[in-house]
Coordinates of C-alpha atoms in Angstrom, one line a residue:
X857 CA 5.5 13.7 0.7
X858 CA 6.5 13.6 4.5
X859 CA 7.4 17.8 5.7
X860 CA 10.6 17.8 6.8
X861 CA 11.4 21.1 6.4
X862 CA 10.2 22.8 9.6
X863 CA 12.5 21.1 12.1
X864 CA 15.5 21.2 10.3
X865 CA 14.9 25.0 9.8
X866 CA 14.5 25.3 13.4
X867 CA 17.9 23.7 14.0
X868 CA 20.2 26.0 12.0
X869 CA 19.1 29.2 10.6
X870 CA 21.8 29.0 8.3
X871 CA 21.0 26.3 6.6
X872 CA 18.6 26.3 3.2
X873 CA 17.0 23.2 2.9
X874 CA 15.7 22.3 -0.8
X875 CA 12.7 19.4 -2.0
X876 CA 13.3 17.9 -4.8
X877 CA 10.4 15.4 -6.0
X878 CA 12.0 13.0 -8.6
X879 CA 11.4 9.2 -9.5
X880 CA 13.8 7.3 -7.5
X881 CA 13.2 3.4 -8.5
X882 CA 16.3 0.5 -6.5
X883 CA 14.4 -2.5 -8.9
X884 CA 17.2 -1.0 -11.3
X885 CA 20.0 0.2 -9.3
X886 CA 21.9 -0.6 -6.2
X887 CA 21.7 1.2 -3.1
X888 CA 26.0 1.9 -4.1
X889 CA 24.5 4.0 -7.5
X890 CA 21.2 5.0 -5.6
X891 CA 24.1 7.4 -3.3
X892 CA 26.4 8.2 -6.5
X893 CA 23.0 9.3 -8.3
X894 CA 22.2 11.1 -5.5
X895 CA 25.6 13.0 -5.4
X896 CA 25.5 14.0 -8.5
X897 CA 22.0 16.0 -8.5
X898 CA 23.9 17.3 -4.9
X899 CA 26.9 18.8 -7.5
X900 CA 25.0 19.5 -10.3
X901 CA 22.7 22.5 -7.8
X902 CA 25.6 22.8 -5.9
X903 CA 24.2 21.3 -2.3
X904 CA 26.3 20.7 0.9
X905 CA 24.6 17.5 1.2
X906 CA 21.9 15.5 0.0
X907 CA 19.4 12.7 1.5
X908 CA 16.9 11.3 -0.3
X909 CA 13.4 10.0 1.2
X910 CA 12.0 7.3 -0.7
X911 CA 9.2 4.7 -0.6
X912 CA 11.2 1.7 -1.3
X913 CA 12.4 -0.9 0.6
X914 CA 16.2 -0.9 0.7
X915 CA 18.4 -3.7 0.7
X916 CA 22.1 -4.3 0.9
X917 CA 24.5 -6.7 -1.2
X918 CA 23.8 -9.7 1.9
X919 CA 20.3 -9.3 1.7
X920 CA 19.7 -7.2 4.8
X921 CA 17.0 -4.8 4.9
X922 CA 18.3 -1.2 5.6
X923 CA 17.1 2.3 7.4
X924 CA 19.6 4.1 5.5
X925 CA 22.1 4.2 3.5
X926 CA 25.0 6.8 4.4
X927 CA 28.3 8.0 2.3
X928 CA 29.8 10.0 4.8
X929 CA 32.6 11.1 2.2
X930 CA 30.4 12.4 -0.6
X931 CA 28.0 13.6 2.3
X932 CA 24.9 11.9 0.6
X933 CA 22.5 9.5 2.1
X934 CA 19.3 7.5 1.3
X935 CA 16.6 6.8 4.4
X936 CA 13.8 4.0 3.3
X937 CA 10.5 4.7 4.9
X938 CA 9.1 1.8 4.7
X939 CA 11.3 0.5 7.3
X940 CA 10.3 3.1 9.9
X941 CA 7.7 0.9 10.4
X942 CA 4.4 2.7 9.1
X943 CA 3.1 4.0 12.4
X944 CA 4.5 7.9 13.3
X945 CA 6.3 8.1 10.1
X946 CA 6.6 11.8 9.6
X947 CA 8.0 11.7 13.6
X948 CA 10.0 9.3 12.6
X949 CA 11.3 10.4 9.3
X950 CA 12.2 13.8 10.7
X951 CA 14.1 12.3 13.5
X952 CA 15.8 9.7 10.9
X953 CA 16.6 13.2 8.4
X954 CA 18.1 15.4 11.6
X955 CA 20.2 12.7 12.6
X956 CA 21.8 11.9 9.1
X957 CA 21.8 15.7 8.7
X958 CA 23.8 15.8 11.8
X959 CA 26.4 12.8 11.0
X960 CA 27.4 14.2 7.8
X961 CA 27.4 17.7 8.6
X962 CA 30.8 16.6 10.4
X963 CA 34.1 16.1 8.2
X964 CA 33.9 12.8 6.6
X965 CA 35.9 9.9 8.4
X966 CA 34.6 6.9 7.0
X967 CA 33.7 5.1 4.6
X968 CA 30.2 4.3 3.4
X969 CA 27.4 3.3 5.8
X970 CA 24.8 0.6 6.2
X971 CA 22.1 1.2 8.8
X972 CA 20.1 -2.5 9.0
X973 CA 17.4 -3.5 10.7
X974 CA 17.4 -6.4 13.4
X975 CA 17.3 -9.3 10.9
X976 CA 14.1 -11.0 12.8
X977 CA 11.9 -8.2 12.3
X978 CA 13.0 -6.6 9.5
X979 CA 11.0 -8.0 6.5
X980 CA 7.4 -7.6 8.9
X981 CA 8.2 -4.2 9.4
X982 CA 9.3 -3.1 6.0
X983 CA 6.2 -4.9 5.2
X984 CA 3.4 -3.2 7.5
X985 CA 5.7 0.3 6.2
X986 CA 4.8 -0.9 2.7
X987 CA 0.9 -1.2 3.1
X988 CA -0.2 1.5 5.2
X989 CA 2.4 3.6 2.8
X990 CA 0.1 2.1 0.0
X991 CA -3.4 3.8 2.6
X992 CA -5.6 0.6 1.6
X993 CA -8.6 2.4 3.5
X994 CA -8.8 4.8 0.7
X995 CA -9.0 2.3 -1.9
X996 CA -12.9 1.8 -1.0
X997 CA -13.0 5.7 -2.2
X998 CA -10.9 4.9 -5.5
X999 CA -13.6 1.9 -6.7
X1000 CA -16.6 3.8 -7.5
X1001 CA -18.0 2.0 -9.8
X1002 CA -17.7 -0.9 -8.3
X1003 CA -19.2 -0.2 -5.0
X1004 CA -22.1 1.0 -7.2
X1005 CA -22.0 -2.4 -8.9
X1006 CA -22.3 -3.5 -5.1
X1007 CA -25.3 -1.4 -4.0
X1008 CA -27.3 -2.0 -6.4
X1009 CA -27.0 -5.3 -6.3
X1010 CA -27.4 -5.5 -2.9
X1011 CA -30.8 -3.6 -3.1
X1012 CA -32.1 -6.0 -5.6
X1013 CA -31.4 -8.9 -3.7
X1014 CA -32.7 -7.6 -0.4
X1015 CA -36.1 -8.0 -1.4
X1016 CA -36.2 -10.9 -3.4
X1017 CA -38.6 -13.6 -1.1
X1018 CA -36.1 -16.4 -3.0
X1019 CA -32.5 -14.6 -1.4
X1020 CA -34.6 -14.7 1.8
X1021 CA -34.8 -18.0 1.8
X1022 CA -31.2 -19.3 0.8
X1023 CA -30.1 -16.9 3.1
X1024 CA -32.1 -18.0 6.4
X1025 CA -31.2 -21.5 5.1
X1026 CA -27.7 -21.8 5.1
X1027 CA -25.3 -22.3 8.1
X1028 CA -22.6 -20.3 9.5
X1029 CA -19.7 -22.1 8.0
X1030 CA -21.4 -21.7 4.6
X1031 CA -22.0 -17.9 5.3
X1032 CA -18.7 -17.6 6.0
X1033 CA -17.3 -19.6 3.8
X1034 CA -19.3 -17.0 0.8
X1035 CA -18.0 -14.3 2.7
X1036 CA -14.4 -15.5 1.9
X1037 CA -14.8 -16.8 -1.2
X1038 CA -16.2 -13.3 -2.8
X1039 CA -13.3 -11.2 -1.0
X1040 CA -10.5 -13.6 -2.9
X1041 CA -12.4 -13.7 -6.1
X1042 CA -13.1 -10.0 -6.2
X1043 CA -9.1 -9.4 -5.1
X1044 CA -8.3 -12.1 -8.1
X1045 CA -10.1 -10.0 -10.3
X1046 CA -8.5 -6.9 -9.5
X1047 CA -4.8 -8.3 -9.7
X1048 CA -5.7 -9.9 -12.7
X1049 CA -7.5 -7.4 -14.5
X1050 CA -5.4 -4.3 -13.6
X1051 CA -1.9 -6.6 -14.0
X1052 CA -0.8 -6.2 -10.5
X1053 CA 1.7 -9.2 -10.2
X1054 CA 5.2 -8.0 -10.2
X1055 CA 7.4 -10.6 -11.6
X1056 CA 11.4 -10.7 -11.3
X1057 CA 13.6 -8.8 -13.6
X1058 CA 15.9 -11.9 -13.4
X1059 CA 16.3 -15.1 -11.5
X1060 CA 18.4 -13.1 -9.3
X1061 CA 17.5 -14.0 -5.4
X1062 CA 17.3 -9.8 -4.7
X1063 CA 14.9 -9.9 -7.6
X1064 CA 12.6 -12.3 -6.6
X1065 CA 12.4 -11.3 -3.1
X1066 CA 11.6 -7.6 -4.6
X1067 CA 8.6 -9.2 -6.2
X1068 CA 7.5 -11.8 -3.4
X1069 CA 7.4 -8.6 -0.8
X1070 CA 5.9 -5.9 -4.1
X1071 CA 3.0 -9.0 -4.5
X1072 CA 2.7 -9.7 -0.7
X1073 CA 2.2 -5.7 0.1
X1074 CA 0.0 -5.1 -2.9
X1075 CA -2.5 -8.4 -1.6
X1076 CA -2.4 -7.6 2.0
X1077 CA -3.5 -4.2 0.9
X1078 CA -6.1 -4.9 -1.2
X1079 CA -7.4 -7.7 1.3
X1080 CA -7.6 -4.7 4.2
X1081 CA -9.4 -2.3 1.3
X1082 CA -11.9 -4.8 -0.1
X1083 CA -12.7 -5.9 3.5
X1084 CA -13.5 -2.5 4.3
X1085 CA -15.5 -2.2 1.3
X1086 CA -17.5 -5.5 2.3
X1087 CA -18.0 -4.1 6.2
X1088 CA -19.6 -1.2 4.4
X1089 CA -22.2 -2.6 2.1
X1090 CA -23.1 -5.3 5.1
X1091 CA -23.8 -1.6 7.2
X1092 CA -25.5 -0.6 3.5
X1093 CA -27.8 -3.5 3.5
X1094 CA -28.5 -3.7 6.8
X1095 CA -30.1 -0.3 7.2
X1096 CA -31.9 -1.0 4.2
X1097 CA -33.2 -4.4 5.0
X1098 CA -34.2 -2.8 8.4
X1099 CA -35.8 -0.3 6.6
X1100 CA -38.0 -1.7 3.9
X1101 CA -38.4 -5.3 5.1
X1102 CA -41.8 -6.3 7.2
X1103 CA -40.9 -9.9 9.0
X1104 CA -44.3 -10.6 9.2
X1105 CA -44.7 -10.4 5.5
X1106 CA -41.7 -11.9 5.4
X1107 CA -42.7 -14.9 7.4
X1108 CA -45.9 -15.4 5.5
X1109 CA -43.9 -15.7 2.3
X1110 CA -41.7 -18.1 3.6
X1111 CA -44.1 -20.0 5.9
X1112 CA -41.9 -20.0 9.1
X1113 CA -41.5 -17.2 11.6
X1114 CA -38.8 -14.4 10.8
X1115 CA -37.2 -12.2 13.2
X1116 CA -35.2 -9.3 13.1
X1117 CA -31.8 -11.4 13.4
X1118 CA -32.9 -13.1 10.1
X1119 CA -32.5 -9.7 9.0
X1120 CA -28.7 -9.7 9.9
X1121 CA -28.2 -12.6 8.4
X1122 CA -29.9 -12.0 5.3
X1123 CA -27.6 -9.0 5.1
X1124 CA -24.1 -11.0 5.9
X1125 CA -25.4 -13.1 2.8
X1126 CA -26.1 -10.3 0.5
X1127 CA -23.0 -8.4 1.0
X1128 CA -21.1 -11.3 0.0
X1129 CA -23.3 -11.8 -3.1
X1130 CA -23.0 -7.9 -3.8
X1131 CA -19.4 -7.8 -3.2
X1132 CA -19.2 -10.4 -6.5
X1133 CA -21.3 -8.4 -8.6
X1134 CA -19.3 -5.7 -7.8
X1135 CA -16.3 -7.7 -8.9
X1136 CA -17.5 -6.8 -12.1
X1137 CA -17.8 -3.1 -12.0
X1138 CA -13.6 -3.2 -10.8
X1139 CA -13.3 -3.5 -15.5
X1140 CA -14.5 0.2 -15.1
X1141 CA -12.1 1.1 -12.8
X1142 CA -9.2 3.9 -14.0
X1143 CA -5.8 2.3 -13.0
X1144 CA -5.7 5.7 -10.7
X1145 CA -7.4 3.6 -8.1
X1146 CA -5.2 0.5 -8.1
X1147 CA -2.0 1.9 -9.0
X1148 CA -2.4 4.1 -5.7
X1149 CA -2.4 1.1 -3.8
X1150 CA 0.3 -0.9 -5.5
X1151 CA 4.1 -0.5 -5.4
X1152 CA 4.8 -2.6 -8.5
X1153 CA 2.8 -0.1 -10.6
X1154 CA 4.3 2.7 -9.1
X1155 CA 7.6 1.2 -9.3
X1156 CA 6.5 0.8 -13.2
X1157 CA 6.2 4.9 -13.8
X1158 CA 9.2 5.5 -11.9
X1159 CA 11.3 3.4 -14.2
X1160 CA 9.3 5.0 -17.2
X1161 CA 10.0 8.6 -15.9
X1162 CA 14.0 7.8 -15.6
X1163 CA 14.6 6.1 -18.8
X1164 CA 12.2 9.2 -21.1
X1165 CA 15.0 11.5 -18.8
X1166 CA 18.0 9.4 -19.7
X1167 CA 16.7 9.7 -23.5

């Protein structure tokens, strides 16, 4: 959770700031109850006001994509970090917090607030806000078994004299075109074996674009995290091509001179073949790893933690 404590405190010493951690889903409520729900925790522990920080992209009644959310009145207020953007968030988010703090610390003379973003930007930057909220460079960490699927795949095929030669064979396009098709398959696998696709609550036009940007998010980040994983076990392969592989004895078995840039290619074309049989260690996989990197699955607990509350 972003620390917002320590410039607010510095602001006004008179002030005793609270953090509350509690599952806060919109794909149920409106930002209109999000505020009201939000209020009522504020008179329930008897708080001067109340803002609440969350994950989710918020959206008003016209479809905009909002900052925040203010009711000046009830002195509550909702701020949506996604849409700061994803870069400098905790800057961001603390300016964002001190200047809410600092509207509704005044006496209420308005009505409830909307703070949108500029309408050609806003989904692209609620969107980068999404993924590197969702950290897709420590999804590599999260897939242990399958990068040890990978590896040791990868050090079989290294030294098998028949991978030598499909790999020296083939062109560039077809390299690359392996390189592509194992990063969709393996990111087919996952979405498909840890149920990733969000899919509308209704036919509602807020619903569906809740799931088109939840889906977008969750494949954008597991493209970034799988291709992180595939730059690694290239690096993997390479060191260990380089360091058990003779060309000479290489060359001999294939009757045509190998250099050391065969070796680079040879490991482009096993990474790609490890990165598939890797595929299969993802089954293994707790859904710890992929529901890290996934708002539909978080999204998921948080309506499961309200409704056991509202039991």
């Amino acid at each position: 959770m972003t620390d917002l404590t320590p410039p607010l405190a510095a602001r006004a010493d008179d002030w005793i700031i609270e953090l509350v951690s509690e599952p806060f889903t919109l794909g149920s409520e409106d930002v209109d109850v999000a505020l009201g729900r939000l209020r009522t925790h504020a008179v329930q522990k008897r708080w001067d006001l109340v803002i609440g920080v969350t994950e989710l992209p918020l959206r008003d009644d016209d479809g905009r994509y909002l900052l925040a959310a203010i009711d000046p009145r009830r002195r509550s207020a909702v701020l949506s970090l996604p849409a700061l953007g994803g870069f400098r968030v905790q800057t961001r988010a603390r300016r964002a917090v001190r200047g809410l703090v600092d509207g509704m610390a005044e006496p209420a003379v308005s009505d409830e607030q909307r703070l949108p973003l500029p309408r050609l930007s806003a989904r692209g930057r609620v969107l980068l806000g999404m993924v590197l909220a969702n950290r897709p460079w420590l999804l590599a960490a999260g897939l242990k078994s399958a990068l040890v699927a990978a590896l040791a795949t990868g050090a079989v095929a290294t030294i098998e004299p028949t991978v030598w030669s499909l790999a020296i064979s083939l062109s560039g396009w077809r390299l690359a075109a392996a390189t592509l098709a194992s990063i969709t398959i393996i990111i087919a696998w996952i979405v498909i074996d840890g149920r990733l696709w969000d899919r509308p609550d209704d036919s509602s036009p807020a619903a569906r674009e809740r799931s088109r940007l939840y889906n977008t998010s969750t494949l954008l980040t597991l493209t970034i995290g799988i291709i992180i994983c595939y730059l690694a076990l290239y690096v993997v392969n390479l060191a260990w091509a380089l360091f058990v592989l003779d060309t000479t004895v290489m060359s001999e078995s294939l009757g045509r001179a190998v250099g050391t840039g065969d070796l680079f290619v040879l490991s482009w074309f096993v990474a790609s073949a490890a990165t598939l049989g890797g595929a299969l260690g993802t089954g293994l996989e707790s859904d710890d790893a992929i529901r890290a990197a996934t708002y539909s699955k978080r999204e998921e607990e948080r309506r499961a933690r309200l409704a056991d509350e509202r039991v």
